PDB file of C-alpha atoms in Angstrom:
ATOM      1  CA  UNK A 242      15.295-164.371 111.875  1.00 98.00           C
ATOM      2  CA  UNK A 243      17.599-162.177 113.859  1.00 98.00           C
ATOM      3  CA  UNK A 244      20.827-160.385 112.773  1.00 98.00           C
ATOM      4  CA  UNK A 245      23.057-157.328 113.457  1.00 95.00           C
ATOM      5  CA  UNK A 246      21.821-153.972 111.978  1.00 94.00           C
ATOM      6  CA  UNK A 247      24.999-153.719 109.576  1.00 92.00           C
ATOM      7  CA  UNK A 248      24.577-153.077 105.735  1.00 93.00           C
ATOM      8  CA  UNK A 249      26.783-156.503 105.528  1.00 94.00           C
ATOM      9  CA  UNK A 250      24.426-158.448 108.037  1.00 96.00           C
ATOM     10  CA  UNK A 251      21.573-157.398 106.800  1.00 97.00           C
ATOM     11  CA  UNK A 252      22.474-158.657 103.326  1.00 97.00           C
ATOM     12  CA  UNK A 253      22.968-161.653 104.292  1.00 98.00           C
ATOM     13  CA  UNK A 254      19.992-162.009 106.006  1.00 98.00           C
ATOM     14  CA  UNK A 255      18.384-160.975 102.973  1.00 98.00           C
ATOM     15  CA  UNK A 256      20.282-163.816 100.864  1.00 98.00           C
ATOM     16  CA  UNK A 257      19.270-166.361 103.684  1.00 98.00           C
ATOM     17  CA  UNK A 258      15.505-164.875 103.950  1.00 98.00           C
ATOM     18  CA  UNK A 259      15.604-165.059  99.706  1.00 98.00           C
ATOM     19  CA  UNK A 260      16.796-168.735  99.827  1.00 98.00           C
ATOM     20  CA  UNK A 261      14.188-170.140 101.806  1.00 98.00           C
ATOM     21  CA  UNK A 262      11.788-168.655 100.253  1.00 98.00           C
ATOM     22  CA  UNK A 263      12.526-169.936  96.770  1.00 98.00           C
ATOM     23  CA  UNK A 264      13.127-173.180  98.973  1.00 98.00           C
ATOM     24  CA  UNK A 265       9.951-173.676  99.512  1.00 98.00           C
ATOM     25  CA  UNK A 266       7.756-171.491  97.177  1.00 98.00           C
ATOM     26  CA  UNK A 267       6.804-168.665  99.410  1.00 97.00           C
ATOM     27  CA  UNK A 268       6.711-164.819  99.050  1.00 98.00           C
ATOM     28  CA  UNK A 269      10.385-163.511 100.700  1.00 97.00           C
ATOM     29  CA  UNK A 270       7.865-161.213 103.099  1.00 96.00           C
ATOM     30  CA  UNK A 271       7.254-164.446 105.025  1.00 96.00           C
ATOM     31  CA  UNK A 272      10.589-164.526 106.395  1.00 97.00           C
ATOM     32  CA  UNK A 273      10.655-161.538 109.359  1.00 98.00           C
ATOM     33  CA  UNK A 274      14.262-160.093 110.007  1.00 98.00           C
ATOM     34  CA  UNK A 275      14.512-158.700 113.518  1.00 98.00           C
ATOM     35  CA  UNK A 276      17.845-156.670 114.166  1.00 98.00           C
ATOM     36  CA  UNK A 277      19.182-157.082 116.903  1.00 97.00           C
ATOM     37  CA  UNK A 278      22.533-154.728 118.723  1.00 92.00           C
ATOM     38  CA  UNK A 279      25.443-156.727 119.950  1.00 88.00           C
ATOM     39  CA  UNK A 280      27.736-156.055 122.566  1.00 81.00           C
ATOM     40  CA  UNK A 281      30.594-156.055 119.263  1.00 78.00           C
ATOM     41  CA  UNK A 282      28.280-153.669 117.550  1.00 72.00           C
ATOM     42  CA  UNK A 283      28.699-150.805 120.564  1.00 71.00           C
ATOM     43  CA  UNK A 284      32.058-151.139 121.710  1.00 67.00           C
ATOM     44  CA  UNK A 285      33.816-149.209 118.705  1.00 62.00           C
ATOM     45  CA  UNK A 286      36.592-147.442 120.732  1.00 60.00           C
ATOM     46  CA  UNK A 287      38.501-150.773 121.440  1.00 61.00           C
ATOM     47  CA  UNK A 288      39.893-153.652 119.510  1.00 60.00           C
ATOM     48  CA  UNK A 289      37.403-156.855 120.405  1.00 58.00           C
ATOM     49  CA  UNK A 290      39.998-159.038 122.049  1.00 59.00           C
ATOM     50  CA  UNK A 291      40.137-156.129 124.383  1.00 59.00           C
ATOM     51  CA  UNK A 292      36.744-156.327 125.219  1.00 56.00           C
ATOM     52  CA  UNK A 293      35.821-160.239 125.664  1.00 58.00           C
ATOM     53  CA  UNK A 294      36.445-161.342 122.010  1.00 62.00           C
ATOM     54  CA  UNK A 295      34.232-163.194 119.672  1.00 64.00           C
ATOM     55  CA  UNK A 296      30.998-163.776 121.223  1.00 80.00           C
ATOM     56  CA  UNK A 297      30.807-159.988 121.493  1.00 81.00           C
ATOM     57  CA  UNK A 298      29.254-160.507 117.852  1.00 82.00           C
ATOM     58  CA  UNK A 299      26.735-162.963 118.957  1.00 92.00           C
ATOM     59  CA  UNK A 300      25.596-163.191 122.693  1.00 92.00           C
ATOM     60  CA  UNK A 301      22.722-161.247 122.355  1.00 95.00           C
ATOM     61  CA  UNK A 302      21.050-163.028 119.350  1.00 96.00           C
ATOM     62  CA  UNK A 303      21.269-166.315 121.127  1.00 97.00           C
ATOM     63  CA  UNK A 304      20.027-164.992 124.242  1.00 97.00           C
ATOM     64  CA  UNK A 305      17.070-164.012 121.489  1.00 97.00           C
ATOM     65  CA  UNK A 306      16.759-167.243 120.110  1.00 98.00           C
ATOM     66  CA  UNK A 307      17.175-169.392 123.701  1.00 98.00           C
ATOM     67  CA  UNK A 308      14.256-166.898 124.917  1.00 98.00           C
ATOM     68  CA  UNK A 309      11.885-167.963 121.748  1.00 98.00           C
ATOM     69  CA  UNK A 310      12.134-164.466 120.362  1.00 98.00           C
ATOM     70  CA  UNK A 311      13.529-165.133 117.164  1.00 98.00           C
ATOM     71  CA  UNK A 312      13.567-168.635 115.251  1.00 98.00           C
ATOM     72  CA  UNK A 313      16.488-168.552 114.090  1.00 98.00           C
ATOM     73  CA  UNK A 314      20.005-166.546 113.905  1.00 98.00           C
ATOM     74  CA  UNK A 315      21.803-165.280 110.816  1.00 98.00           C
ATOM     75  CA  UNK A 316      25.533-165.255 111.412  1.00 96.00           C
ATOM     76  CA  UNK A 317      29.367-164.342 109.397  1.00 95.00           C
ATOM     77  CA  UNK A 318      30.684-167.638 110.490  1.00 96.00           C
ATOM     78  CA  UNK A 319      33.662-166.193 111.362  1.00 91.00           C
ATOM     79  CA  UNK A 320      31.816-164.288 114.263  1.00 90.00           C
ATOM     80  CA  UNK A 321      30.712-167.472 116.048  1.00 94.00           C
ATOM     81  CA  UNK A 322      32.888-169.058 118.944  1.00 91.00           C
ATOM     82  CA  UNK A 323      33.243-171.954 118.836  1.00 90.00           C
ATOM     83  CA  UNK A 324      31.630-173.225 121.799  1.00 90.00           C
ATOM     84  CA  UNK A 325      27.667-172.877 121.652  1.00 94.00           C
ATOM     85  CA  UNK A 326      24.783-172.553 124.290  1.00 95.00           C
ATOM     86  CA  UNK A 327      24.029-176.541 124.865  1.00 96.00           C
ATOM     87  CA  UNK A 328      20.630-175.649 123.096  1.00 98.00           C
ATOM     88  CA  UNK A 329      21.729-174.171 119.942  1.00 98.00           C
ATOM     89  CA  UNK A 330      23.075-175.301 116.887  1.00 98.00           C
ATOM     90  CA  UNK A 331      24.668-174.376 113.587  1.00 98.00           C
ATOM     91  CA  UNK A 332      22.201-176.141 111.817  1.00 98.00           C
ATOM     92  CA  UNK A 333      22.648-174.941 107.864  1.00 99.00           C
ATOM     93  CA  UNK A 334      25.169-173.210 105.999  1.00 98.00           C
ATOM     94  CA  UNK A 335      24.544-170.858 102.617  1.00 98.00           C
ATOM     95  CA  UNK A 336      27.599-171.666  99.770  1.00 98.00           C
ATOM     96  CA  UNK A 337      30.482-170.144 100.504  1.00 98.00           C
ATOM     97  CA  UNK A 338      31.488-167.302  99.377  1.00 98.00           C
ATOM     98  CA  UNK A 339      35.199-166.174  98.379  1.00 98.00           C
ATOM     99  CA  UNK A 340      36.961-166.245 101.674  1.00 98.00           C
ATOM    100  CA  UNK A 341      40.430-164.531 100.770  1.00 98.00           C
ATOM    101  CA  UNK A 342      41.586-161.226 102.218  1.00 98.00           C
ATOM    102  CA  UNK A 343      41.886-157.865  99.735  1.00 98.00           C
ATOM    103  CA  UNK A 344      43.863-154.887  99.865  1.00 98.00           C
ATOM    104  CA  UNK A 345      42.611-151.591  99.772  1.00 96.00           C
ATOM    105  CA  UNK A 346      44.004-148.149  99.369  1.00 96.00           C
ATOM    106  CA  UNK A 347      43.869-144.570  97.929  1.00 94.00           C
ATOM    107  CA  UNK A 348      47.967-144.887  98.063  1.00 95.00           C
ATOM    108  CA  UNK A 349      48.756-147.803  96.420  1.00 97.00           C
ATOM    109  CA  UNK A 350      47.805-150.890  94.311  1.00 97.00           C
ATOM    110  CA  UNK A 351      49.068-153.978  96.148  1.00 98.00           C
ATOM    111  CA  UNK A 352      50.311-154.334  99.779  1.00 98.00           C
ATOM    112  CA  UNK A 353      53.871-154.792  98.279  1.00 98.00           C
ATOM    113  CA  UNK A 354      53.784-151.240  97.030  1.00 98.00           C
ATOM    114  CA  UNK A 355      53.101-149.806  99.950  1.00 98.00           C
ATOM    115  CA  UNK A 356      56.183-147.091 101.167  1.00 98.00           C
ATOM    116  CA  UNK A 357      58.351-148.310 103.953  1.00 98.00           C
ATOM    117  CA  UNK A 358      56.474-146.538 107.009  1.00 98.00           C
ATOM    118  CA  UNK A 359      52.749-146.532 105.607  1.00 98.00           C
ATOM    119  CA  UNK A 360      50.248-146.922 107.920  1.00 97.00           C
ATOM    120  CA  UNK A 361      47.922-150.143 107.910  1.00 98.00           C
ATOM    121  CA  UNK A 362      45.059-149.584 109.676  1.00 96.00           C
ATOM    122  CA  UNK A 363      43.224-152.998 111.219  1.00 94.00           C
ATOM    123  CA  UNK A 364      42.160-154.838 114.617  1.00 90.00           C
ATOM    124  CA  UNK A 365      42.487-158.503 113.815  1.00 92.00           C
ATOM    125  CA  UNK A 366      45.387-160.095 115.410  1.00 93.00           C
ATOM    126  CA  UNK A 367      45.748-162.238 112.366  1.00 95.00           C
ATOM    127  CA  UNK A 368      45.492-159.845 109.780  1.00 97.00           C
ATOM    128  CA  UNK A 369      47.872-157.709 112.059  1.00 97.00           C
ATOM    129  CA  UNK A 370      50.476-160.794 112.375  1.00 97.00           C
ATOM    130  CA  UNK A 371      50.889-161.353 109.024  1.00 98.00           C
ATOM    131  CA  UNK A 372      51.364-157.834 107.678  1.00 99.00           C
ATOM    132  CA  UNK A 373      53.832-157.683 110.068  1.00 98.00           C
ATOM    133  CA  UNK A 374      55.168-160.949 108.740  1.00 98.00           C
ATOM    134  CA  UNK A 375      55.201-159.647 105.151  1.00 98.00           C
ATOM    135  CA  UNK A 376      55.818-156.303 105.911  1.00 98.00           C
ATOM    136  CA  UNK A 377      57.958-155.949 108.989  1.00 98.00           C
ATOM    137  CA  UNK A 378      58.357-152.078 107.968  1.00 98.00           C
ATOM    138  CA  UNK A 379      54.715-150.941 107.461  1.00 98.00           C
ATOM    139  CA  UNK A 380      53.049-149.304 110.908  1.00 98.00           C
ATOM    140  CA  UNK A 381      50.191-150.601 111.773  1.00 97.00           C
ATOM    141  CA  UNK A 382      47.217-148.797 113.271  1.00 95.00           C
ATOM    142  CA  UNK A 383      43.512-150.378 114.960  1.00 92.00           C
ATOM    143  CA  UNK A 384      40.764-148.868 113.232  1.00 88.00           C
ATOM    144  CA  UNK A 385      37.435-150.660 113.481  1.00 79.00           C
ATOM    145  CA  UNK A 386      33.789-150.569 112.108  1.00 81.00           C
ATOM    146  CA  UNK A 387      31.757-151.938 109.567  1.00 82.00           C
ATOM    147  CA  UNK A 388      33.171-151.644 105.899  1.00 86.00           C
ATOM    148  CA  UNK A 389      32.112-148.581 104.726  1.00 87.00           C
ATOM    149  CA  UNK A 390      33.504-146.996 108.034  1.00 88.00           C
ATOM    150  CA  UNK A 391      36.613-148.705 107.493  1.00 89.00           C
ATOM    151  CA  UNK A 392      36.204-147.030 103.903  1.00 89.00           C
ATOM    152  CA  UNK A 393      35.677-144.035 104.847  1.00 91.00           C
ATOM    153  CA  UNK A 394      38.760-144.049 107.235  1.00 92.00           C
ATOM    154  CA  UNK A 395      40.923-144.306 104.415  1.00 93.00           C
ATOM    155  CA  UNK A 396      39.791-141.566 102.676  1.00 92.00           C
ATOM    156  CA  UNK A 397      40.175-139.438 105.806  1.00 93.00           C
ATOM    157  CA  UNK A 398      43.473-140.219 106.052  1.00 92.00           C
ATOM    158  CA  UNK A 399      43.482-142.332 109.279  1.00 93.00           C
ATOM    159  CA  UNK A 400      45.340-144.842 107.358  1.00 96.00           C
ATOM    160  CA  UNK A 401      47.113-145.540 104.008  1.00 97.00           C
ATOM    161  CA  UNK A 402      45.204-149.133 103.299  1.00 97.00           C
ATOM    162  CA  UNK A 403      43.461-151.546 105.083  1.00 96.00           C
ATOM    163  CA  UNK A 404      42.775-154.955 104.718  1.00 97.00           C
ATOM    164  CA  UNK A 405      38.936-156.560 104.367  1.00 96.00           C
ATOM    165  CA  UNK A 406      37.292-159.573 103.453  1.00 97.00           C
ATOM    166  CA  UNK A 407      36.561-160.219 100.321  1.00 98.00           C
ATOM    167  CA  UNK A 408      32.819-162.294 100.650  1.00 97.00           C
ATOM    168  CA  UNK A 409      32.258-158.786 102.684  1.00 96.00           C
ATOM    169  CA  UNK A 410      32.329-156.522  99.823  1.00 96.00           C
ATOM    170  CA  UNK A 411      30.789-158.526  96.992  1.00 97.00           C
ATOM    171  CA  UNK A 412      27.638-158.887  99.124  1.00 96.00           C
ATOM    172  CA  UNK A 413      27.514-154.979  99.443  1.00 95.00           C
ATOM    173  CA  UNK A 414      28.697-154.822  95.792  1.00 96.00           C
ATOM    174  CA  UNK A 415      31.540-153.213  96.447  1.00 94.00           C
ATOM    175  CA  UNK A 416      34.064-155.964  95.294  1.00 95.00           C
ATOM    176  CA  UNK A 417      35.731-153.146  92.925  1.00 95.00           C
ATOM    177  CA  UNK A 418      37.238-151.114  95.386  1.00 93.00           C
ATOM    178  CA  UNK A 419      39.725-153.763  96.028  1.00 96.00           C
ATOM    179  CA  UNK A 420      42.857-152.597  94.839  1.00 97.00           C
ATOM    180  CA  UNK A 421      44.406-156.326  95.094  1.00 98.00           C
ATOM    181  CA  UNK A 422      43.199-159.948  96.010  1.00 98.00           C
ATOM    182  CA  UNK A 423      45.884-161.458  99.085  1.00 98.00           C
ATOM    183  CA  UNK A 424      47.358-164.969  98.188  1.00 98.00           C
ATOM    184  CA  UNK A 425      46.084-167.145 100.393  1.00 97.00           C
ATOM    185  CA  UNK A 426      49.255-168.901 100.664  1.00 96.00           C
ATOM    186  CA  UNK A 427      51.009-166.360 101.900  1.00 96.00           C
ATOM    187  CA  UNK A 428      47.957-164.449 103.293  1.00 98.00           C
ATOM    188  CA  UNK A 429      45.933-167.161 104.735  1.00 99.00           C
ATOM    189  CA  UNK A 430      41.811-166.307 105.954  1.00 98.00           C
ATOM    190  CA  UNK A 431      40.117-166.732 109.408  1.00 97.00           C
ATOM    191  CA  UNK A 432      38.222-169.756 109.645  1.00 96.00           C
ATOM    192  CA  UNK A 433      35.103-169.557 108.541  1.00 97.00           C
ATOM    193  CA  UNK A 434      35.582-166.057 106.484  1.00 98.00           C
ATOM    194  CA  UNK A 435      33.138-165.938 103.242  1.00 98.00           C
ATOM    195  CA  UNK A 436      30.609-168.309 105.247  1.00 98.00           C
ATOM    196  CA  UNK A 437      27.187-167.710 106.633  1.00 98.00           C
ATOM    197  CA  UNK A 438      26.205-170.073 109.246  1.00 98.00           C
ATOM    198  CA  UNK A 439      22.512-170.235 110.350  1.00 99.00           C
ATOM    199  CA  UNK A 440      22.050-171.217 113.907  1.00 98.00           C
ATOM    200  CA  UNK A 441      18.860-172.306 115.275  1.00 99.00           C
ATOM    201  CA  UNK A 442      17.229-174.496 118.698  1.00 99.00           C
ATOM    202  CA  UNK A 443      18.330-178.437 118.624  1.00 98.00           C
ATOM    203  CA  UNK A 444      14.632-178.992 119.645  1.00 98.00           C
ATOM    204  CA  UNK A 445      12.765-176.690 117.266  1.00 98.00           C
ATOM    205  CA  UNK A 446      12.014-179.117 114.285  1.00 98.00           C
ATOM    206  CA  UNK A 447      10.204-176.896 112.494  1.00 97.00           C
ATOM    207  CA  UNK A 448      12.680-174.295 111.974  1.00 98.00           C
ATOM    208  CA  UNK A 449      15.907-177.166 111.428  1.00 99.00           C
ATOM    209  CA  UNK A 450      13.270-178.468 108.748  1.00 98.00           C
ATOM    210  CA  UNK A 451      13.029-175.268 106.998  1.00 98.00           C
ATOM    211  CA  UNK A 452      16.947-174.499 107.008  1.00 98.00           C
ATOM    212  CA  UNK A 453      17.937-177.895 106.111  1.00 98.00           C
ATOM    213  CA  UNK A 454      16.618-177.078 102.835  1.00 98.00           C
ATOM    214  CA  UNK A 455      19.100-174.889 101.766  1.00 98.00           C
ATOM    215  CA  UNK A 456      22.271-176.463 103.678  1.00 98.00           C
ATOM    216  CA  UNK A 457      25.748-176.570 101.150  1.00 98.00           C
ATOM    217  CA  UNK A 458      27.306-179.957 102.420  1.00 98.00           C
ATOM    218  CA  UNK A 459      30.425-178.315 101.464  1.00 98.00           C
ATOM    219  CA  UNK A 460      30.472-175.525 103.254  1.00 99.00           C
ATOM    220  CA  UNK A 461      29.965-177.639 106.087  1.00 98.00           C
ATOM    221  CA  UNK A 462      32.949-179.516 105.597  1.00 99.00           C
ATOM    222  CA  UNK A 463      35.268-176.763 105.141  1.00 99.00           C
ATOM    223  CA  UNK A 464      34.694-174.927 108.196  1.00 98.00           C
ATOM    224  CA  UNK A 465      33.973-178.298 110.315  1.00 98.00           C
ATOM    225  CA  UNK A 466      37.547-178.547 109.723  1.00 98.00           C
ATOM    226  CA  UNK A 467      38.341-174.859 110.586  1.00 98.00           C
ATOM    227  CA  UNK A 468      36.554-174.795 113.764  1.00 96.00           C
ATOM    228  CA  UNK A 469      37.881-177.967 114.671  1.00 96.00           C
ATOM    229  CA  UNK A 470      41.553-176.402 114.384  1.00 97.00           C
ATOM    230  CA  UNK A 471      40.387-173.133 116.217  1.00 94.00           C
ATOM    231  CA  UNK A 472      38.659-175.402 119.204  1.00 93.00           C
ATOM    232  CA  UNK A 473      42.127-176.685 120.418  1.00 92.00           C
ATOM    233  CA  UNK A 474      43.955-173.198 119.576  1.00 91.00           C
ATOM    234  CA  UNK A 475      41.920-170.611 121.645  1.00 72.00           C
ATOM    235  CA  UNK A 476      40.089-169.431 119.093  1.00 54.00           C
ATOM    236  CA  UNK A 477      39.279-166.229 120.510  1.00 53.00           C
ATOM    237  CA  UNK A 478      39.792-163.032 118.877  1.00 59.00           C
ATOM    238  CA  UNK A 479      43.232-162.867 121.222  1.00 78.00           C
ATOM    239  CA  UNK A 480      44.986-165.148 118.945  1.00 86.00           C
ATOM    240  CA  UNK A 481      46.729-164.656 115.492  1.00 94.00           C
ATOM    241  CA  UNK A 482      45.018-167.823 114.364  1.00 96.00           C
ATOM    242  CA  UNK A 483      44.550-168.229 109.777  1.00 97.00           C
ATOM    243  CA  UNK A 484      43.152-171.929 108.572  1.00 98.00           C
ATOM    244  CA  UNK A 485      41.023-172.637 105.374  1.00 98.00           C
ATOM    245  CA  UNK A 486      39.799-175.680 104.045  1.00 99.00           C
ATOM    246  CA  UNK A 487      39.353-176.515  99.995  1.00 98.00           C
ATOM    247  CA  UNK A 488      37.123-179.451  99.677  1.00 98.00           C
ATOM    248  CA  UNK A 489      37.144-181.447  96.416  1.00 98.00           C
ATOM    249  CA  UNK A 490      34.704-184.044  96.066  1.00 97.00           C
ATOM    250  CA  UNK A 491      34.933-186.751  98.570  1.00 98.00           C
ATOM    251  CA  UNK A 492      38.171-185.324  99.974  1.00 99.00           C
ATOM    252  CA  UNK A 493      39.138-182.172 101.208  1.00 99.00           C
ATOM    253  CA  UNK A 494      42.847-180.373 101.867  1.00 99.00           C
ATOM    254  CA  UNK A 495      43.379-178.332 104.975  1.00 99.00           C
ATOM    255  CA  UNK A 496      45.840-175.417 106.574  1.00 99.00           C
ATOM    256  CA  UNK A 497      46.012-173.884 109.427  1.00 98.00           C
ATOM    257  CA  UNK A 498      48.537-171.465 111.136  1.00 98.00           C
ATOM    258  CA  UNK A 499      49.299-169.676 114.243  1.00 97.00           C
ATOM    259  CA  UNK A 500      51.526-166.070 114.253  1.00 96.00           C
ATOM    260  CA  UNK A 501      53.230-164.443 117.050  1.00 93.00           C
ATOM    261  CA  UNK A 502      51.736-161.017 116.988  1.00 93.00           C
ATOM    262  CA  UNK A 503      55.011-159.339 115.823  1.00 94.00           C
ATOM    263  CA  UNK A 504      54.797-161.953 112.565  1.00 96.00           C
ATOM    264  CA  UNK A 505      58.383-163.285 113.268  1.00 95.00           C
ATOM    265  CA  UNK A 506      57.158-166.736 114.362  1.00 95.00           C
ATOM    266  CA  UNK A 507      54.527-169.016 111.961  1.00 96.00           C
ATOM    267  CA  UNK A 508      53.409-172.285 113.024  1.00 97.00           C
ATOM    268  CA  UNK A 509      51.690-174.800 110.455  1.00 98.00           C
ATOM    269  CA  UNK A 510      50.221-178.017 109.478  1.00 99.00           C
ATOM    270  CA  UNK A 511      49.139-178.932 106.145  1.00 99.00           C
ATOM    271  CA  UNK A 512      46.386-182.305 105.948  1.00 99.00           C
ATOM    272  CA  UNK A 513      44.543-184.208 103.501  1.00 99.00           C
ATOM    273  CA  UNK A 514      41.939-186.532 104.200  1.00 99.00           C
ATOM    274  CA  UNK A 515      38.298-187.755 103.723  1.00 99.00           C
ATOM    275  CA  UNK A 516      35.506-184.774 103.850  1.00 98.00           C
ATOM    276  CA  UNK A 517      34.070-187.451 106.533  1.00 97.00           C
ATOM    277  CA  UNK A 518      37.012-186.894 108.596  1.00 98.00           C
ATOM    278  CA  UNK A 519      36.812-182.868 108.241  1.00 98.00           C
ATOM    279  CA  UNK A 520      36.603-181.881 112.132  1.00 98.00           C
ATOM    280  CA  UNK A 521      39.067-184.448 113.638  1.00 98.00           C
ATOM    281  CA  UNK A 522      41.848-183.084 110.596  1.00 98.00           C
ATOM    282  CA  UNK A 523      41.412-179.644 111.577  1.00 98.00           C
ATOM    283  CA  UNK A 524      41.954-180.980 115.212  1.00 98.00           C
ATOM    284  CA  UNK A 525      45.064-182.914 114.626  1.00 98.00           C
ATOM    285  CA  UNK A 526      46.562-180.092 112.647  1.00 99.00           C
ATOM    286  CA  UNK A 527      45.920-177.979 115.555  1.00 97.00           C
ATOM    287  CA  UNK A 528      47.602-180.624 117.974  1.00 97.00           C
ATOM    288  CA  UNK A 529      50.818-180.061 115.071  1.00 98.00           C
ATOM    289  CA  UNK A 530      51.485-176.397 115.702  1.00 97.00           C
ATOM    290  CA  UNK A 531      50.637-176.724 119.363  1.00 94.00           C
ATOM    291  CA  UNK A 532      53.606-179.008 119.643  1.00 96.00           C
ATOM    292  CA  UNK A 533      55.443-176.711 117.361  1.00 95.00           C
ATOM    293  CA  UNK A 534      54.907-173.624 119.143  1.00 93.00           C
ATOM    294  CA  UNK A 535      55.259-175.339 122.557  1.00 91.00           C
ATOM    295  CA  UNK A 536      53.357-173.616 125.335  1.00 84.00           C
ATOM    296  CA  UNK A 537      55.498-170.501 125.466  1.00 83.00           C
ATOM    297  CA  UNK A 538      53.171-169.502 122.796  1.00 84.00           C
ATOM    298  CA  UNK A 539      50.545-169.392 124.560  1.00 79.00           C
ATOM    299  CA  UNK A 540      51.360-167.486 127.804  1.00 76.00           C
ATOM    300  CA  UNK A 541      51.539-164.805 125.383  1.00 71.00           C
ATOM    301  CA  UNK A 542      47.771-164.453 125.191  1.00 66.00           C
ATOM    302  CA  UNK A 543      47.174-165.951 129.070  1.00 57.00           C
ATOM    303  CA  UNK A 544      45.070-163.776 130.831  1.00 49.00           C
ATOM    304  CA  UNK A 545      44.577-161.168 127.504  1.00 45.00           C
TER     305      UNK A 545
END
């Protein structure tokens, strides 16, 4: 299996390598993890949607798994555009984990504490939006890196807090240095954050065989419905773009936003509907706050 060379990836591909091999009754060893650098991974000095945005994260493993190299792909679903290769597909899904943002900093317990003129330190336009949303007087700064660089940053002072995901530090066990766990209704995820997608060859039935054994239908669902709202909304990493997805038996309840970058402008839709119906909900929310927004909206990020 390939995967990025992070602590954070390489846990999961540990959790995904430990799954199947409970799956199907075979030593863990079996499963070969092959790390592989991403174009995301060496561009540090720049904010992503700088660079070429989220297939930064992910080019270079499918170019891997295309080529035969690797049989399948361990990703943070929240990493994956949402356009494929024709070849490929995102074929199994581990349970999600928690997928709400978290606080952290040395300075203060809770984002509302914060001084008037504290520095925030983060590169996601969405994250970015709606600090600036809730906290029109906080400065915010682009620091990057994995999470103990982003860590580490706060301790050197390069910012007051900083906000991460929480799925991100449980898997690294590091779920205590939150200082405070963000509403989601007022501090809604990325789509697809706390999810690991598995992505593998349409043709190869051996390896969609040995993923399908440990697919969470749910998990599915919920970002079906994400990604279907980020298809018709960019979905780059240009765009302040939130949306989440709750399912609850046979139905499932959906939001989605869009933010202008300064925070003073939030678009929404709100559905419910059948978990059958996941994608097209996510699709017809996103038609909502299109409308909404109107297409002045979007010139904003034209040519980004």
């Amino acid at each position: 299996m390939g995967t990025r060379g992070s602590p954070l990836a390489l846990a999961q591909a540990h959790e995904v390598r430990q799954r199947l091999a409970d799956a199907h009754g075979l030593a863990a060893e079996r499963f070969a993890i092959r790390v592989i650098k991403t174009s995301g991974d060496a561009i540090q000095d720049r904010p992503l949607y700088e660079a070429g945005g989220k297939g930064l994260f992910t080019k270079e493993i499918e170019i891997a798994l295309l080529a035969g190299e690797i049989d399948l792909a361990v990703h943070s679903a929240k990493d994956v555009p949402t356009f494929l290769p024709d070849d490929l597909w995102l074929s199994s899904w581990l349970p999600r984990e928690d997928p709400r943002d978290v606080f952290l900093s040395l300075k203060a317990t809770a984002l509302a504490d914060l001084p008037a003129g504290a520095v925030v330190g983060s590169s996601s336009p969405r994250r970015r939006a709606l600090i600036a949303r809730l906290r029109p007087d906080l400065k915010l700064a682009s620091i990057r890196g994995n999470v103990e660089t982003r860590m580490r940053k706060l301790e050197n002072g390069e910012a007051d807090a900083t906000i991460l995901a929480l799925a991100g530090l449980k898997r690294l066990g590091l779920q205590g240095k939150a200082n405070e766990i963000l509403d989601p209704h007022t501090f809604l995820p990325a789509a697809g954050q706390g999810a690991i997608a598995i992505e593998t060859r349409r043709a190869d039935e051996r390896a969609n065989a040995l993923v399908a054994a440990i697919d969470d239908r749910d998990t599915e669902v919920a970002v079906a419905a994400e990604r279907g709202f980020l298809a018709l909304l960019d979905g780059s990493c240009r765009t302040p773009i939130a949306a989440h997805c709750i399912v609850e038996g046979e139905r499932i309840r959906f939001r989605g936003m869009i933010i202008t970058p300064d925070g003073r402008e939030a678009f929404e839709a709100a559905r419910e509907g059948a978990r059958g119906e996941a994608a097209a909900l996510g699709a017809d929310a996103a038609q909502e706050v299109r409308a909404q927004a109107g297409e002045k909206f979007f010139t904003l990020f034209a040519g980004a």
